[in-house]
Short mmCIF file of C-alpha atoms in Angstrom, two decimals:
data_model
loop_
_atom_site.label_atom_id
_atom_site.label_comp_id
_atom_site.label_asym_id
_atom_site.label_seq_id
_atom_site.Cartn_x
_atom_site.Cartn_y
_atom_site.Cartn_z
CA GLY F 9 30.15 55.86 24.24
CA VAL F 10 29.19 52.19 24.22
CA VAL F 11 32.31 50.12 24.90
CA GLU F 12 30.63 46.75 25.47
CA ARG F 13 27.45 45.12 24.20
CA LYS F 14 26.59 41.43 24.21
CA GLU F 15 23.91 40.88 21.60
CA GLY F 16 20.84 39.02 22.81
CA LEU F 17 21.67 39.46 26.50
CA CYS F 18 20.89 43.16 26.88
CA GLN F 19 17.42 44.57 27.52
CA PRO F 20 16.45 46.56 24.37
CA GLY F 21 15.38 50.10 25.10
CA LEU F 22 16.23 53.80 25.08
CA ASN F 23 18.29 55.45 27.81
CA LEU F 24 17.58 58.86 29.36
CA MET F 25 20.53 60.89 30.68
CA SER F 26 20.84 64.51 31.83
CA VAL F 27 24.13 66.43 31.91
CA GLY F 28 24.33 70.17 32.50
CA ARG F 29 21.37 71.76 30.71
CA GLU F 30 21.03 68.91 28.25
CA THR F 31 18.92 65.74 28.38
CA TYR F 32 19.64 62.96 25.88
CA LEU F 33 17.62 59.93 24.84
CA PHE F 34 19.94 57.39 23.24
CA ASP F 35 19.76 53.79 22.04
CA GLU F 36 21.78 50.73 23.05
CA ASP F 37 24.47 51.66 20.50
CA GLY F 38 24.88 55.11 22.05
CA ARG F 39 23.13 56.97 19.22
CA VAL F 40 21.01 59.97 20.26
CA VAL F 41 17.40 59.72 19.07
CA HIS F 42 16.07 62.82 20.82
CA GLU F 43 17.27 65.62 23.08
CA TRP F 44 15.97 68.49 25.18
CA THR F 45 17.70 71.69 26.34
CA SER F 46 16.75 73.58 29.49
CA ASP F 47 17.54 77.12 30.58
CA ARG F 48 18.65 75.68 33.93
CA VAL F 49 21.03 72.94 35.02
CA VAL F 50 19.07 69.66 35.21
CA PHE F 51 19.83 67.19 38.01
CA CYS F 52 17.15 64.58 37.26
CA SER F 53 14.65 63.93 34.47
CA TYR F 54 11.92 61.40 33.75
CA LEU F 55 10.13 60.48 30.50
CA LEU F 56 6.37 60.37 31.04
CA PRO F 57 4.05 57.95 29.20
CA ASN F 58 2.65 60.79 27.07
CA GLY F 59 6.14 61.59 25.75
CA ASN F 60 6.60 64.70 27.87
CA LEU F 61 9.70 65.23 29.97
CA LEU F 62 9.53 65.91 33.71
CA ARG F 63 12.68 67.59 35.01
CA ASP F 64 14.03 69.74 37.77
CA GLY F 65 16.21 72.83 37.41
CA SER F 66 18.82 74.54 39.53
CA GLU F 67 18.08 77.88 41.19
CA ASN F 68 21.62 77.98 42.57
CA ILE F 69 22.11 81.64 41.73
CA ILE F 70 19.19 82.93 43.80
CA ALA F 71 18.87 80.12 46.38
CA VAL F 72 22.03 81.07 48.24
CA GLY F 73 20.80 79.55 51.51
CA PHE F 74 20.64 76.04 50.05
CA ARG F 75 23.87 75.59 48.13
CA THR F 76 24.63 71.93 48.64
CA GLY F 77 24.58 68.65 46.71
CA GLY F 78 21.29 67.86 44.97
CA ALA F 79 19.84 71.36 45.30
CA ALA F 80 17.31 72.26 42.60
CA GLY F 81 14.42 74.68 43.24
CA PHE F 82 12.48 74.45 39.98
CA ILE F 83 10.27 71.72 38.49
CA GLU F 84 8.69 71.65 35.06
CA GLU F 85 7.03 69.40 32.51
CA VAL F 86 7.83 70.03 28.86
CA THR F 87 6.52 68.41 25.69
CA TRP F 88 8.49 66.14 23.35
CA GLU F 89 9.26 69.32 21.40
CA GLY F 90 10.42 71.17 24.53
CA GLU F 91 7.42 73.45 25.12
CA ARG F 92 6.63 74.10 28.78
CA VAL F 93 3.35 72.58 30.05
CA TRP F 94 3.62 73.69 33.68
CA SER F 95 6.25 74.70 36.23
CA PHE F 96 6.57 75.02 40.00
CA ASN F 97 8.77 76.75 42.56
CA HIS F 98 8.39 76.03 46.27
CA TYR F 99 8.17 79.60 47.55
CA PRO F 100 9.49 81.42 49.47
CA ILE F 101 12.81 80.22 48.09
CA ALA F 102 14.62 81.61 51.13
CA SER F 103 12.78 79.05 53.29
CA TYR F 104 12.16 76.08 50.96
CA LEU F 105 14.02 74.37 48.15
CA THR F 106 13.24 71.28 46.10
CA HIS F 107 16.09 68.84 45.73
CA HIS F 108 17.43 65.56 44.35
CA ALA F 109 14.57 63.47 43.00
CA LEU F 110 11.02 63.47 41.64
CA CYS F 111 8.50 60.65 41.36
CA PRO F 112 5.68 60.67 38.78
CA LEU F 113 2.50 59.11 40.17
CA PRO F 114 -0.02 56.97 38.26
CA ASN F 115 -2.71 59.68 38.61
CA GLY F 116 -0.53 62.31 36.92
CA ASN F 117 0.58 63.99 40.13
CA ILE F 118 4.22 64.36 41.16
CA LEU F 119 6.07 63.64 44.40
CA MET F 120 8.99 65.93 45.15
CA LEU F 121 11.48 66.38 47.97
CA SER F 122 11.91 69.76 49.63
CA TRP F 123 14.04 71.23 52.38
CA GLU F 124 12.53 73.64 54.90
CA ARG F 125 14.83 75.79 57.02
CA LYS F 126 14.30 75.64 60.78
CA THR F 127 15.93 78.19 63.03
CA LYS F 128 18.23 77.26 65.89
CA GLU F 129 15.44 78.19 68.31
CA GLU F 130 12.94 75.93 66.52
CA ALA F 131 15.42 73.06 66.55
CA ILE F 132 16.14 73.42 70.27
CA LYS F 133 12.41 73.55 70.99
CA ALA F 134 12.05 70.26 69.10
CA GLY F 135 14.70 68.69 71.34
CA ARG F 136 17.89 69.11 69.32
CA ARG F 137 21.06 69.26 71.39
CA PRO F 138 22.54 72.78 71.00
CA GLU F 139 25.98 71.41 70.15
CA LEU F 140 24.39 69.61 67.17
CA ILE F 141 23.47 72.88 65.46
CA PRO F 142 26.88 73.97 64.10
CA ASP F 143 25.35 75.88 61.17
CA GLY F 144 22.88 77.88 63.26
CA GLU F 145 19.91 76.15 61.59
CA VAL F 146 18.55 72.67 60.82
CA TRP F 147 16.71 71.58 57.66
CA ASP F 148 13.44 69.73 57.84
CA ASN F 149 12.75 67.29 54.99
CA LEU F 150 9.38 67.31 53.24
CA VAL F 151 7.69 65.01 50.76
CA VAL F 152 5.27 67.13 48.72
CA GLU F 153 2.67 65.97 46.20
CA LEU F 154 1.93 68.33 43.32
CA ARG F 155 -1.09 68.32 41.02
CA PRO F 156 -0.76 70.24 37.72
CA ASN F 157 -3.59 72.80 37.76
CA GLY F 158 -4.11 73.27 34.02
CA SER F 159 -3.10 76.91 34.22
CA GLY F 160 0.64 76.50 33.76
CA GLY F 161 1.38 75.75 37.40
CA ALA F 162 0.87 73.07 40.05
CA ASP F 163 -0.79 72.97 43.45
CA ILE F 164 0.30 71.25 46.66
CA VAL F 165 -2.29 68.58 47.52
CA TRP F 166 -0.43 66.49 50.12
CA LYS F 167 2.62 66.85 52.33
CA TRP F 168 4.64 64.83 54.84
CA SER F 169 7.28 66.28 57.17
CA VAL F 170 9.88 64.44 59.23
CA TRP F 171 9.56 67.30 61.77
CA ASP F 172 6.11 65.97 62.70
CA HIS F 173 7.60 62.57 63.64
CA LEU F 174 10.61 63.25 65.85
CA ILE F 175 11.77 61.71 69.13
CA GLN F 176 14.48 62.81 71.58
CA ASP F 177 15.67 61.71 75.01
CA TYR F 178 17.91 64.71 75.72
CA ASP F 179 15.63 67.26 77.42
CA PRO F 180 12.28 66.40 79.04
CA SER F 181 11.28 70.06 78.97
CA LYS F 182 11.37 70.15 75.16
CA ASP F 183 8.99 68.74 72.55
CA ASN F 184 9.15 65.09 71.39
CA TYR F 185 10.65 63.73 74.61
CA GLY F 186 10.52 59.95 75.04
CA VAL F 187 12.48 56.71 74.96
CA VAL F 188 14.04 56.44 71.50
CA ALA F 189 14.19 52.62 71.52
CA ASP F 190 10.47 52.46 72.30
CA HIS F 191 9.53 54.57 69.29
CA PRO F 192 10.96 53.23 66.01
CA GLU F 193 8.02 54.97 64.30
CA ARG F 194 9.70 58.32 65.09
CA TYR F 195 13.09 59.74 64.06
CA ASP F 196 15.69 60.69 66.65
CA ILE F 197 16.49 64.36 66.05
CA ASN F 198 19.85 63.86 67.75
CA PHE F 199 21.05 60.89 65.71
CA CYS F 200 23.85 62.65 63.86
CA PRO F 201 26.79 60.54 62.64
CA PRO F 202 30.16 62.15 63.47
CA LEU F 203 31.19 64.88 61.00
CA GLY F 204 28.06 64.49 58.86
CA LYS F 205 28.24 63.72 55.15
CA ALA F 206 32.02 63.90 55.04
CA GLY F 207 32.52 61.58 58.03
CA SER F 208 29.87 59.12 56.87
CA ARG F 209 31.52 58.73 53.48
CA ASP F 210 35.15 58.92 54.58
CA GLN F 211 35.97 57.57 58.03
CA THR F 212 39.49 59.03 57.95
CA PHE F 213 37.91 62.37 58.89
CA LEU F 214 37.23 60.86 62.30
CA LYS F 215 40.92 60.47 63.08
CA GLN F 216 42.25 63.08 65.46
CA GLY F 217 43.58 66.09 63.59
CA ASN F 218 41.67 65.32 60.36
CA GLU F 219 38.34 66.89 61.29
CA ASN F 220 39.27 70.18 59.60
CA LYS F 221 40.72 68.81 56.38
CA SER F 222 39.00 69.81 53.15
CA SER F 223 36.06 67.82 51.77
CA VAL F 224 34.15 67.94 48.49
CA PHE F 225 31.01 67.48 50.61
CA GLY F 226 31.48 70.74 52.50
CA LYS F 227 33.04 71.44 55.87
CA PRO F 228 32.75 68.34 58.09
CA ALA F 229 30.30 69.02 60.92
CA THR F 230 28.39 66.76 63.29
CA GLY F 231 24.75 67.79 63.05
CA GLU F 232 25.19 69.86 59.89
CA ARG F 233 22.00 71.59 58.71
CA ASP F 234 21.42 69.01 55.96
CA TRP F 235 21.55 66.30 58.63
CA LEU F 236 19.51 63.67 56.77
CA HIS F 237 20.29 64.48 53.12
CA VAL F 238 17.22 62.68 51.75
CA ASN F 239 18.17 61.77 48.18
CA SER F 240 15.45 59.57 46.64
CA VAL F 241 11.69 59.05 46.73
CA SER F 242 9.65 56.19 45.27
CA TYR F 243 5.96 55.32 45.33
CA ASP F 244 4.22 51.94 45.30
CA GLU F 245 0.60 52.07 44.11
CA GLN F 246 -0.37 48.64 45.39
CA ARG F 247 0.66 49.40 48.98
CA ASP F 248 -0.01 53.15 48.62
CA GLN F 249 3.30 53.78 50.37
CA ILE F 250 6.40 55.89 49.85
CA ILE F 251 10.01 54.90 50.44
CA LEU F 252 12.74 57.47 51.19
CA SER F 253 16.52 57.31 51.39
CA PHE F 254 18.14 59.10 54.37
CA ASN F 255 21.72 59.34 53.16
CA VAL F 256 23.74 60.59 56.14
CA PRO F 257 22.19 58.23 58.73
CA SER F 258 22.37 55.40 56.15
CA GLU F 259 18.72 54.39 56.48
CA ILE F 260 15.67 53.88 54.30
CA ILE F 261 12.16 54.48 55.65
CA VAL F 262 8.62 53.69 54.45
CA ILE F 263 5.62 55.94 55.15
CA ASP F 264 1.90 55.80 54.35
CA HIS F 265 0.66 57.87 51.41
CA SER F 266 -3.05 57.10 51.91
CA THR F 267 -3.43 59.71 54.67
CA THR F 268 -4.94 63.15 54.39
CA MET F 269 -2.55 66.05 54.80
CA GLU F 270 -3.72 66.46 58.40
CA GLU F 271 -3.34 62.74 59.15
CA SER F 272 0.19 62.71 57.71
CA ALA F 273 1.24 65.01 60.57
CA SER F 274 -0.28 62.66 63.16
CA GLU F 275 0.04 59.06 64.31
CA SER F 276 -3.41 57.91 63.21
CA GLY F 277 -5.37 57.62 59.99
CA GLY F 278 -4.68 56.26 56.54
CA LYS F 279 -4.65 52.66 55.35
CA SER F 280 -2.10 51.73 58.02
CA GLY F 281 -4.00 53.46 60.82
CA LYS F 282 -0.69 55.05 61.85
CA GLY F 283 -0.87 58.39 60.07
CA GLY F 284 2.51 59.67 58.96
CA SER F 285 4.52 57.49 61.35
CA ILE F 286 7.47 55.50 60.04
CA LEU F 287 6.09 52.09 59.07
CA TYR F 288 9.40 50.43 58.26
CA ARG F 289 13.08 51.30 58.39
CA TRP F 290 16.25 49.47 57.45
CA GLY F 291 19.96 49.95 57.04
CA ASN F 292 21.32 51.31 60.31
CA PRO F 293 19.46 50.20 63.49
CA GLN F 294 21.74 52.39 65.61
CA ALA F 295 19.40 55.20 64.56
CA TYR F 296 16.63 53.76 66.74
CA ARG F 297 18.81 52.09 69.38
CA MET F 298 18.17 48.54 68.17
CA GLY F 299 21.66 47.50 67.15
CA SER F 300 25.33 48.35 66.99
CA ARG F 301 27.70 49.36 64.20
CA LEU F 302 28.03 45.66 63.37
CA ASP F 303 24.36 45.63 62.39
CA GLN F 304 24.72 48.46 59.88
CA ARG F 305 23.92 47.30 56.32
CA LEU F 306 23.64 50.55 54.39
CA PHE F 307 26.38 53.08 53.79
CA CYS F 308 25.33 56.45 52.30
CA GLN F 309 22.90 54.80 49.86
CA HIS F 310 21.05 56.31 46.89
CA SER F 311 18.29 55.40 44.44
CA VAL F 312 16.01 53.28 46.63
CA HIS F 313 12.77 52.36 44.89
CA PHE F 314 10.04 49.77 44.74
CA ILE F 315 10.26 47.12 42.00
CA ARG F 316 7.05 46.68 40.03
CA ASN F 317 6.02 44.75 36.89
CA VAL F 318 9.49 43.29 36.36
CA PRO F 319 11.35 40.39 38.05
CA GLY F 320 11.51 41.03 41.79
CA ASP F 321 8.00 42.50 41.83
CA GLY F 322 7.15 43.93 45.24
CA ASN F 323 10.75 44.03 46.47
CA ILE F 324 12.95 47.12 46.76
CA ILE F 325 16.30 47.83 45.12
CA LEU F 326 18.94 50.42 45.98
CA PHE F 327 22.49 51.58 45.33
CA ASN F 328 24.55 50.97 48.48
CA ASN F 329 27.47 53.38 48.03
CA GLY F 330 29.83 52.17 50.76
CA ARG F 331 32.40 54.27 52.62
CA TYR F 332 36.15 54.68 52.82
CA PRO F 333 38.19 52.83 54.00
CA ASP F 334 36.36 50.00 55.82
CA ARG F 335 33.57 49.42 53.26
CA HIS F 336 35.48 50.62 50.23
CA TRP F 337 33.14 49.14 47.63
CA SER F 338 29.61 49.70 46.37
CA THR F 339 26.82 47.20 45.81
CA VAL F 340 23.37 47.16 44.30
CA ASP F 341 21.09 45.36 46.76
CA GLU F 342 17.60 43.90 46.40
CA LEU F 343 15.55 43.40 49.57
CA VAL F 344 12.45 41.36 50.34
CA LEU F 345 10.34 43.41 52.71
CA PRO F 346 9.41 41.61 55.99
CA GLU F 347 5.63 41.79 55.57
CA THR F 348 2.88 39.78 57.20
CA TYR F 349 2.17 38.62 53.64
CA HIS F 350 3.54 39.76 50.28
CA ASN F 351 2.43 43.28 49.32
CA SER F 352 0.43 43.73 52.54
CA GLY F 353 2.34 46.85 53.55
CA GLU F 354 2.26 45.62 57.16
CA TYR F 355 5.78 45.07 58.48
CA VAL F 356 6.95 42.55 61.04
CA TYR F 357 8.93 44.06 63.91
CA ASN F 358 9.99 42.12 67.00
CA GLY F 359 12.50 44.56 68.47
CA GLN F 360 10.55 45.57 71.55
CA CYS F 361 9.62 42.04 72.64
CA LYS F 362 12.86 40.24 71.76
CA GLY F 363 15.50 42.72 72.86
CA LEU F 364 17.85 44.52 70.49
CA GLN F 365 16.50 43.10 67.26
CA PRO F 366 16.17 45.46 64.29
CA TYR F 367 13.80 45.24 61.36
CA GLY F 368 14.64 42.52 58.85
CA PRO F 369 15.82 41.24 56.52
CA SER F 370 19.28 40.36 57.77
CA GLU F 371 20.71 40.28 54.25
CA PRO F 372 19.68 41.19 50.66
CA VAL F 373 18.02 38.54 48.49
CA TRP F 374 20.25 39.63 45.58
CA SER F 375 23.36 41.75 45.43
CA TYR F 376 25.93 42.80 42.84
CA GLY F 377 29.37 44.22 43.64
CA ASP F 378 32.34 42.53 45.28
CA ARG F 379 34.86 43.64 47.87
CA VAL F 380 37.60 46.04 46.85
CA GLY F 381 40.31 44.47 44.71
CA ARG F 382 38.10 41.73 43.26
CA LYS F 383 36.83 41.34 39.72
CA ASP F 384 33.37 42.89 40.00
CA SER F 385 34.25 45.54 42.56
CA PHE F 386 33.36 49.19 41.98
CA TYR F 387 33.06 52.19 44.28
CA CYS F 388 31.10 55.43 44.14
CA THR F 389 31.46 57.92 46.98
CA HIS F 390 28.18 59.66 46.18
CA ILE F 391 25.23 59.95 43.74
CA SER F 392 24.71 56.82 41.50
CA SER F 393 21.59 54.76 40.72
CA CYS F 394 20.14 51.41 39.74
CA GLN F 395 17.10 50.07 37.87
CA ARG F 396 15.64 46.57 37.48
CA LEU F 397 14.89 45.93 33.80
CA SER F 398 12.11 43.93 32.15
CA ASN F 399 14.30 40.91 31.36
CA GLY F 400 15.59 40.69 34.94
CA ASN F 401 18.86 42.47 34.24
CA THR F 402 19.88 45.47 36.34
CA LEU F 403 21.08 48.82 35.00
CA ILE F 404 23.69 50.46 37.24
CA THR F 405 24.96 54.04 37.09
CA GLN F 406 28.36 54.82 38.60
CA GLY F 407 27.57 58.47 39.15
CA PRO F 408 30.94 60.14 39.84
CA GLN F 409 32.62 58.23 37.01
CA GLY F 410 29.90 58.77 34.42
CA ILE F 411 29.69 55.04 33.68
CA VAL F 412 26.52 53.02 33.08
CA PHE F 413 26.51 49.23 32.81
CA GLU F 414 24.03 46.36 32.72
CA VAL F 415 24.37 43.00 34.48
CA THR F 416 22.34 39.79 34.35
CA PRO F 417 20.82 38.18 37.46
CA HIS F 418 23.93 35.98 37.56
CA GLY F 419 26.25 38.99 37.59
CA GLU F 420 27.47 38.89 33.98
CA GLU F 421 28.12 42.32 32.52
CA VAL F 422 26.46 42.62 29.10
CA TRP F 423 26.53 46.35 28.30
CA ARG F 424 28.69 49.32 29.26
CA TYR F 425 28.49 53.00 28.40
CA ILE F 426 30.94 55.75 29.34
CA SER F 427 29.47 59.23 29.08
CA PRO F 428 31.51 61.49 26.79
CA VAL F 429 29.74 64.66 27.94
CA VAL F 430 31.79 66.99 30.12
CA SER F 431 30.16 69.86 32.02
CA HIS F 432 31.53 72.66 34.17
CA VAL F 433 32.04 71.96 37.86
CA GLU F 434 30.66 75.42 38.59
CA GLY F 435 29.38 78.20 36.40
CA SER F 436 26.80 77.92 33.65
CA GLY F 437 26.47 74.16 33.97
CA SER F 438 25.95 73.70 30.25
CA ALA F 439 27.57 70.82 28.41
CA VAL F 440 30.72 72.36 27.01
CA CYS F 441 32.76 69.45 25.70
CA PHE F 442 32.37 65.98 24.21
CA LEU F 443 35.25 63.56 24.55
CA ARG F 444 36.27 61.46 21.57
CA GLN F 445 36.36 57.68 21.72
CA GLY F 446 39.77 56.69 23.01
CA ASP F 447 40.41 59.99 24.78
CA THR F 448 41.76 59.93 28.31
CA ASN F 449 39.30 61.02 31.00
CA LEU F 450 40.87 64.35 31.95
CA SER F 451 39.41 65.28 35.32
CA ASP F 452 40.84 68.80 35.22
CA ILE F 453 38.65 69.93 32.31
CA GLY F 454 35.34 69.33 34.06
CA ARG F 455 33.24 66.41 35.12
CA ARG F 456 31.07 63.66 33.65
CA SER F 457 29.03 62.82 36.74
CA LEU F 458 25.53 61.40 36.35
CA PHE F 459 22.86 61.35 39.06
CA ILE F 460 20.58 58.85 37.34
CA VAL F 461 20.26 57.09 33.98
CA GLN F 462 17.04 55.21 33.19
CA ARG F 463 16.10 52.81 30.40
CA TYR F 464 12.66 52.70 28.82
CA ASP F 465 11.45 49.64 26.90
CA LEU F 466 10.93 50.11 23.17
CA ASP F 467 7.18 49.52 23.60
CA TYR F 468 6.90 52.25 26.29
CA ALA F 469 3.84 54.41 25.66
CA ALA F 470 5.93 57.54 25.06
CA PHE F 471 7.33 56.03 21.85
CA VAL F 472 4.05 54.82 20.35
CA GLY F 473 3.27 56.72 17.14
CA ARG F 474 6.63 58.48 17.13
CA GLU F 475 9.36 57.87 14.59
CA ILE F 476 12.47 57.00 16.57
CA VAL F 477 15.46 57.62 14.32
CA PRO F 478 19.12 57.58 15.43
CA LEU F 479 20.59 61.02 14.81
CA ARG F 480 24.21 61.02 15.97
CA TYR F 481 26.74 59.80 18.51
CA LEU F 482 27.65 62.14 21.36
CA GLU F 483 31.29 61.15 21.15
CA ALA F 484 33.11 62.28 18.02
#
């Protein structure tokens, strides 16, 4: 429950949290004011302005080809009372699967992330090195826009695929051949950090003899099928652009949303005139041959999104997870985008004319989280999130630990919540246990991990005309 609260310094609001099949809306004292139950495990959920809940759902039982972190498969909108408005599956489920995050759009549409399986033959044709296909397949990453159709379902109205914007310098006889450093607008299909997710998060796997040790992130493999592990999507209406987090390569990228579906697969069209090309990228310039490991700024990040209508308007914020053992701490970082002018959506890039110079900025404009061993240090190997609040504070979710806390712009912690909800590691996924205040966190009885917790202001449209009454505490 709530273990710290500094009156007058916190941003008032209601917090949305999903664990297992349950989604809870609770106040700043930790009292539940509303809750929803799904017939599937929920990874992420979002409260819409009309009071409906947008959520995903796990199809883990039938989607056997996509069993990995963040896998979902089902999307639905339900009313405040829990009645289904519409739902969507990206069929055929043997070839596609939605995952990780959703993004409600101002026009009522939804952005979702989806994997698409590519065969070994398709990957080699695209220029993938054969030794970088250890799983016998490679997953494309799609951004898909859905429009509810009024008949209980939703239709695909726009799509972007990273497969349409690849580059490789391995085999001139294959597709996408070119000079990687000359094409930062394309993604190198052969940029695969050693030993994939496991090696990117824990560098000790790279030591000789450790490459076969067990990992909670699956068997370590360079070029694993989920080679990018895209884990967040955010939309900015003013720029009409989308930002994505590529977790394994430790990069964020920006693309144009103003294109048609045909233009998104090309290098022309849209507001930018560049089609679906990468407009901006940041975090690890090794991915486009414009820097070394010393230039890397992101480490397996999550929760990148545009800041709008709160302090930092127009900037981006993200959870920079870190890695063990050389960057054994996490930070929440705010970046000012290097635009020709603020909110232009046109990004300054001098790499090709000034040598090995990556996209800016060189450092965040604001950051929270100190080096390991210091007072404000914390570390999350995976998941986790952040949110800029209306008063300028920042809400931070330590995903693996099930901890949520709020800090001021000066780094003072003013609120802390420890989730008491424990769910199965595998199995039904329903919430099966609630810890009591003062109980020890017993890791062997389950887990309290949280992918994202979001706070909604008390004057948010979803609450207008509704009686918000505290019902109970989750902890006994």
